[in-house]
mmCIF file of C-alpha atoms in Angstrom:
data_model
loop_
_atom_site.group_PDB
_atom_site.id
_atom_site.type_symbol
_atom_site.label_atom_id
_atom_site.label_comp_id
_atom_site.label_asym_id
_atom_site.label_seq_id
_atom_site.Cartn_x
_atom_site.Cartn_y
_atom_site.Cartn_z
ATOM 1 C CA MET A 84 0.000 0.000 0.000
ATOM 2 C CA TYR A 85 1.015 3.633 -0.492
ATOM 3 C CA THR A 86 0.202 7.050 0.954
ATOM 4 C CA GLY A 87 0.011 9.085 -2.249
ATOM 5 C CA ILE A 88 2.882 11.310 -1.109
ATOM 6 C CA VAL A 89 5.291 11.223 -4.049
ATOM 7 C CA GLN A 90 8.846 10.800 -2.778
ATOM 8 C CA ALA A 91 10.666 11.819 -5.939
ATOM 9 C CA VAL A 92 10.489 12.243 -9.686
ATOM 10 C CA ARG A 93 13.074 9.889 -11.168
ATOM 11 C CA PRO A 94 14.188 9.487 -14.797
ATOM 12 C CA LEU A 95 13.502 6.463 -16.958
ATOM 13 C CA ALA A 96 16.936 5.184 -17.936
ATOM 14 C CA ASP A 97 15.543 2.754 -20.504
ATOM 15 C CA ILE A 98 12.349 1.193 -21.848
ATOM 16 C CA ALA A 99 12.590 -2.160 -23.602
ATOM 17 C CA ALA A 100 9.747 -4.068 -25.239
ATOM 18 C CA TYR A 101 9.378 -7.800 -24.753
ATOM 19 C CA ASN A 102 6.792 -10.290 -25.961
ATOM 20 C CA GLY A 103 3.762 -9.333 -23.886
ATOM 21 C CA GLY A 104 4.858 -6.040 -22.350
ATOM 22 C CA LYS A 105 7.660 -3.612 -21.593
ATOM 23 C CA THR A 106 10.499 -3.399 -19.100
ATOM 24 C CA PHE A 107 10.965 0.009 -17.495
ATOM 25 C CA THR A 108 14.333 0.901 -15.965
ATOM 26 C CA VAL A 109 14.171 3.698 -13.396
ATOM 27 C CA SER A 110 17.214 5.447 -11.953
ATOM 28 C CA PHE A 111 16.920 5.496 -8.145
ATOM 29 C CA THR A 112 18.776 7.652 -5.649
ATOM 30 C CA ASP A 113 20.794 5.954 -2.899
ATOM 31 C CA ASP A 114 18.201 6.729 -0.226
ATOM 32 C CA LEU A 115 15.367 5.325 -2.349
ATOM 33 C CA LEU A 116 17.400 2.138 -2.856
ATOM 34 C CA ASP A 117 17.811 1.585 0.877
ATOM 35 C CA GLY A 118 16.408 -1.845 1.759
ATOM 36 C CA LEU A 119 14.889 -2.382 -1.692
ATOM 37 C CA LYS A 120 14.661 -6.038 -2.691
ATOM 38 C CA LEU A 121 13.567 -8.060 -5.711
ATOM 39 C CA GLY A 122 9.798 -8.445 -5.724
ATOM 40 C CA ALA A 123 9.207 -5.270 -3.712
ATOM 41 C CA SER A 124 6.270 -3.104 -4.769
ATOM 42 C CA VAL A 125 6.891 0.441 -5.964
ATOM 43 C CA ASN A 126 4.339 3.001 -7.129
ATOM 44 C CA ILE A 127 5.417 4.304 -10.532
ATOM 45 C CA GLU A 128 3.192 7.119 -11.833
ATOM 46 C CA GLY A 129 0.297 5.631 -9.865
ATOM 47 C CA VAL A 130 0.856 2.033 -10.980
ATOM 48 C CA CYS A 131 1.932 -0.643 -8.508
ATOM 49 C CA LEU A 132 4.867 -2.491 -10.106
ATOM 50 C CA SER A 133 7.198 -5.174 -8.751
ATOM 51 C CA VAL A 134 10.973 -4.882 -8.794
ATOM 52 C CA THR A 135 12.409 -7.401 -11.270
ATOM 53 C CA GLY A 136 16.046 -6.345 -11.195
ATOM 54 C CA ILE A 137 18.531 -4.090 -9.387
ATOM 55 C CA SER A 138 21.833 -3.078 -10.970
ATOM 56 C CA GLY A 139 23.602 -0.236 -9.228
ATOM 57 C CA ASN A 140 21.098 2.603 -9.070
ATOM 58 C CA ASN A 141 19.013 1.216 -11.930
ATOM 59 C CA VAL A 142 15.864 -0.669 -10.962
ATOM 60 C CA THR A 143 13.735 -2.567 -13.486
ATOM 61 C CA PHE A 144 9.992 -3.200 -13.564
ATOM 62 C CA ASP A 145 7.925 -5.260 -16.004
ATOM 63 C CA ALA A 146 4.519 -4.050 -17.181
ATOM 64 C CA MET A 147 2.354 -6.462 -19.162
ATOM 65 C CA ASN A 148 0.322 -5.284 -22.160
ATOM 66 C CA ALA A 149 -2.845 -5.411 -20.026
ATOM 67 C CA THR A 150 -1.250 -2.868 -17.672
ATOM 68 C CA LEU A 151 -0.052 -0.693 -20.553
ATOM 69 C CA GLU A 152 -3.545 -0.658 -22.058
ATOM 70 C CA ARG A 153 -5.209 0.290 -18.761
ATOM 71 C CA THR A 154 -2.741 3.024 -17.767
ATOM 72 C CA ASN A 155 -0.779 5.883 -19.295
ATOM 73 C CA LEU A 156 2.619 4.163 -19.064
ATOM 74 C CA GLU A 157 2.631 3.810 -22.850
ATOM 75 C CA ARG A 158 3.144 7.595 -23.185
ATOM 76 C CA PHE A 159 6.580 7.583 -21.571
ATOM 77 C CA SER A 160 9.947 7.538 -23.304
ATOM 78 C CA ALA A 161 13.480 7.017 -22.011
ATOM 79 C CA GLY A 162 14.631 10.175 -20.240
ATOM 80 C CA ASP A 163 11.161 11.132 -18.998
ATOM 81 C CA GLY A 164 10.598 11.515 -15.276
ATOM 82 C CA VAL A 165 8.027 9.475 -13.337
ATOM 83 C CA ASN A 166 6.403 9.901 -9.933
ATOM 84 C CA LEU A 167 7.846 7.378 -7.504
ATOM 85 C CA GLU A 168 6.803 6.168 -4.056
ATOM 86 C CA ARG A 169 8.140 3.176 -2.161
ATOM 87 C CA SER A 170 5.506 1.045 -0.401
ATOM 88 C CA ALA A 171 4.554 2.370 3.032
ATOM 89 C CA LYS A 172 5.526 0.786 6.336
ATOM 90 C CA MET A 173 2.964 0.376 9.093
ATOM 91 C CA THR A 174 4.854 2.955 11.169
ATOM 92 C CA ASP A 175 4.980 5.600 8.415
ATOM 93 C CA GLU A 176 3.008 8.806 8.754
ATOM 94 C CA ASN A 177 0.212 8.909 6.177
ATOM 95 C CA GLY A 178 -0.138 12.478 4.984
ATOM 96 C CA GLY A 179 -2.294 11.442 2.032
ATOM 97 C CA HIS A 180 -4.718 8.504 1.922
ATOM 98 C CA VAL A 181 -4.494 4.751 1.462
ATOM 99 C CA ILE A 182 -3.616 3.925 -2.149
ATOM 100 C CA ALA A 183 -3.280 0.465 -3.675
ATOM 101 C CA GLY A 184 -1.628 1.424 -6.951
ATOM 102 C CA HIS A 185 -4.449 -0.275 -8.880
ATOM 103 C CA VAL A 186 -5.423 2.183 -11.603
ATOM 104 C CA ALA A 187 -9.177 2.249 -12.144
ATOM 105 C CA THR A 188 -9.213 4.263 -15.350
ATOM 106 C CA THR A 189 -7.436 7.041 -17.194
ATOM 107 C CA ALA A 190 -8.630 10.628 -17.517
ATOM 108 C CA VAL A 191 -7.982 13.048 -20.357
ATOM 109 C CA VAL A 192 -6.453 16.413 -19.472
ATOM 110 C CA GLU A 193 -8.774 19.194 -20.661
ATOM 111 C CA GLU A 194 -6.855 22.158 -19.236
ATOM 112 C CA ILE A 195 -3.789 22.698 -17.096
ATOM 113 C CA SER A 196 -2.145 25.744 -15.582
ATOM 114 C CA THR A 197 1.212 25.748 -13.824
ATOM 115 C CA ALA A 198 1.088 29.437 -12.896
ATOM 116 C CA GLU A 199 2.130 29.591 -9.245
ATOM 117 C CA GLU A 200 -0.727 31.889 -8.216
ATOM 118 C CA LYS A 201 -3.403 29.627 -9.736
ATOM 119 C CA ALA A 202 -2.106 26.209 -10.684
ATOM 120 C CA PHE A 203 -4.697 23.580 -11.471
ATOM 121 C CA ILE A 204 -5.416 20.580 -13.629
ATOM 122 C CA ARG A 205 -8.840 19.882 -15.144
ATOM 123 C CA PHE A 206 -9.603 16.463 -16.586
ATOM 124 C CA ARG A 207 -12.464 14.340 -17.866
ATOM 125 C CA VAL A 208 -13.167 10.890 -16.419
ATOM 126 C CA PRO A 209 -15.283 8.172 -18.122
ATOM 127 C CA GLU A 210 -18.867 8.301 -16.821
ATOM 128 C CA ASP A 211 -18.675 4.817 -15.274
ATOM 129 C CA TRP A 212 -15.994 6.052 -12.883
ATOM 130 C CA ALA A 213 -17.134 9.666 -12.429
ATOM 131 C CA LYS A 214 -19.815 8.567 -9.934
ATOM 132 C CA TYR A 215 -17.090 7.700 -7.415
ATOM 133 C CA ILE A 216 -15.538 11.175 -7.406
ATOM 134 C CA PHE A 217 -16.910 13.960 -5.225
ATOM 135 C CA ALA A 218 -15.948 17.527 -4.413
ATOM 136 C CA ARG A 219 -13.545 17.592 -1.423
ATOM 137 C CA GLY A 220 -13.061 13.850 -1.837
ATOM 138 C CA PHE A 221 -9.755 11.991 -2.114
ATOM 139 C CA LEU A 222 -8.405 10.975 -5.493
ATOM 140 C CA ALA A 223 -5.088 9.462 -6.559
ATOM 141 C CA VAL A 224 -3.835 11.042 -9.778
ATOM 142 C CA ASN A 225 -0.607 9.572 -11.157
ATOM 143 C CA GLY A 226 -0.009 8.171 -7.683
ATOM 144 C CA CYS A 227 -0.407 11.534 -5.951
ATOM 145 C CA SER A 228 -3.036 11.940 -3.212
ATOM 146 C CA LEU A 229 -5.085 15.017 -4.093
ATOM 147 C CA THR A 230 -8.365 16.664 -3.101
ATOM 148 C CA VAL A 231 -11.028 17.360 -5.732
ATOM 149 C CA ALA A 232 -11.803 21.106 -5.826
ATOM 150 C CA GLU A 233 -14.619 21.295 -8.386
ATOM 151 C CA VAL A 234 -17.008 18.868 -10.059
ATOM 152 C CA ASP A 235 -18.983 19.497 -13.260
ATOM 153 C CA ASP A 236 -20.623 16.254 -14.390
ATOM 154 C CA ASN A 237 -17.627 14.102 -15.386
ATOM 155 C CA LEU A 238 -15.216 17.053 -15.522
ATOM 156 C CA PHE A 239 -13.056 17.487 -12.419
ATOM 157 C CA THR A 240 -10.666 20.188 -11.253
ATOM 158 C CA ILE A 241 -7.812 19.795 -8.789
ATOM 159 C CA ASN A 242 -5.796 22.741 -7.535
ATOM 160 C CA LEU A 243 -2.031 22.298 -7.329
ATOM 161 C CA ILE A 244 0.184 23.984 -4.756
ATOM 162 C CA PRO A 245 3.764 24.888 -5.743
ATOM 163 C CA GLU A 246 5.172 21.988 -3.706
ATOM 164 C CA THR A 247 3.008 19.492 -5.635
ATOM 165 C CA LEU A 248 4.223 20.915 -8.936
ATOM 166 C CA ARG A 249 7.816 20.723 -7.730
ATOM 167 C CA GLN A 250 7.562 17.180 -6.398
ATOM 168 C CA THR A 251 5.563 15.553 -9.231
ATOM 169 C CA THR A 252 5.361 15.205 -13.009
ATOM 170 C CA PHE A 253 2.192 17.298 -13.456
ATOM 171 C CA ALA A 254 4.081 20.272 -14.902
ATOM 172 C CA HIS A 255 5.081 18.076 -17.870
ATOM 173 C CA TYR A 256 1.506 17.218 -18.859
ATOM 174 C CA LYS A 257 -0.553 19.035 -21.488
ATOM 175 C CA PRO A 258 -4.168 18.959 -22.787
ATOM 176 C CA GLY A 259 -4.942 15.634 -24.443
ATOM 177 C CA ASP A 260 -2.573 13.636 -22.232
ATOM 178 C CA ARG A 261 -3.941 10.828 -20.077
ATOM 179 C CA LEU A 262 -3.689 10.630 -16.301
ATOM 180 C CA ASN A 263 -3.808 7.499 -14.159
ATOM 181 C CA ILE A 264 -6.790 7.627 -11.801
ATOM 182 C CA GLU A 265 -7.366 5.518 -8.689
ATOM 183 C CA VAL A 266 -10.639 6.271 -6.905
ATOM 184 C CA ASP A 267 -10.923 5.969 -3.142
ATOM 185 C CA HIS A 268 -11.802 2.326 -2.445
ATOM 186 C CA GLN A 269 -14.080 3.036 0.515
ATOM 187 C CA THR A 270 -16.040 5.580 -1.520
ATOM 188 C CA MET A 271 -16.398 3.089 -4.369
ATOM 189 C CA VAL A 272 -17.726 0.369 -2.037
ATOM 190 C CA LEU A 273 -20.195 2.787 -0.420
ATOM 191 C CA VAL A 274 -21.548 4.007 -3.769
ATOM 192 C CA ASP A 275 -21.910 0.449 -5.088
ATOM 193 C CA VAL A 276 -23.724 -0.740 -1.930
ATOM 194 C CA ILE A 277 -26.147 2.197 -2.078
ATOM 195 C CA GLU A 278 -26.827 1.601 -5.783
ATOM 196 C CA ARG A 279 -27.530 -2.101 -5.242
ATOM 197 C CA THR A 280 -29.732 -1.398 -2.229
ATOM 198 C CA VAL A 281 -31.778 1.232 -4.039
ATOM 199 C CA SER A 282 -32.198 -0.979 -7.110
ATOM 200 C CA ARG A 283 -33.616 -3.769 -4.914
ATOM 201 C CA VAL A 284 -35.819 -1.650 -2.668
ATOM 202 C CA LEU A 285 -37.192 0.841 -5.172
ATOM 203 C CA PRO A 286 -39.026 -1.719 -7.382
ATOM 204 C CA GLY A 287 -40.745 -3.063 -4.258
ATOM 205 C CA LEU A 288 -41.874 0.398 -3.189
ATOM 206 C CA VAL A 289 -43.213 1.147 -6.636
ATOM 207 C CA ALA A 290 -45.100 -2.164 -6.764
ATOM 208 C CA GLY A 291 -46.710 -1.448 -3.368
ATOM 209 C CA ARG A 292 -48.266 1.830 -4.476
#
């Protein structure tokens, strides 16, 4: 599990295709390497990936085609930076919210501003997933825990403070790009339970009239 507090933006040293997916090589700093082992989970741009190799400061991760199709990892090239967070320990402070690194869907950037006095990102989410997103609710965008500022149907706006811009890859995105979205799991369960309950009860109430 993760907290959604991005620890660093690290460059992709290499991307290599293999039959069924791609191998991503990320250059880690010494402190990020501390205690890292093969098989460990790391959040890369919002996607939970397992360490498949460690060579010096270079760490490799494999992403199958199913993962590439469901996320925005396909947009990256060698040299690009990615949001990175090591998996959280039970004793770690959680300044964000609980994130699994399981991307629900991707959103299309409609508008983005990196002006320090009014930085924001506005994006459109598929309708099937928009029902789980509420104003002032938690949302993981590219692995970053953020609060939704405005909601207009399936168009959502998130304000970005200077520290978020500095510590993440958002400043490198532009309209038309896709973002990895993970909705809050508890919110999703609550919405689904209410929908199922209403669908069962409502027909009975109508029939009793």
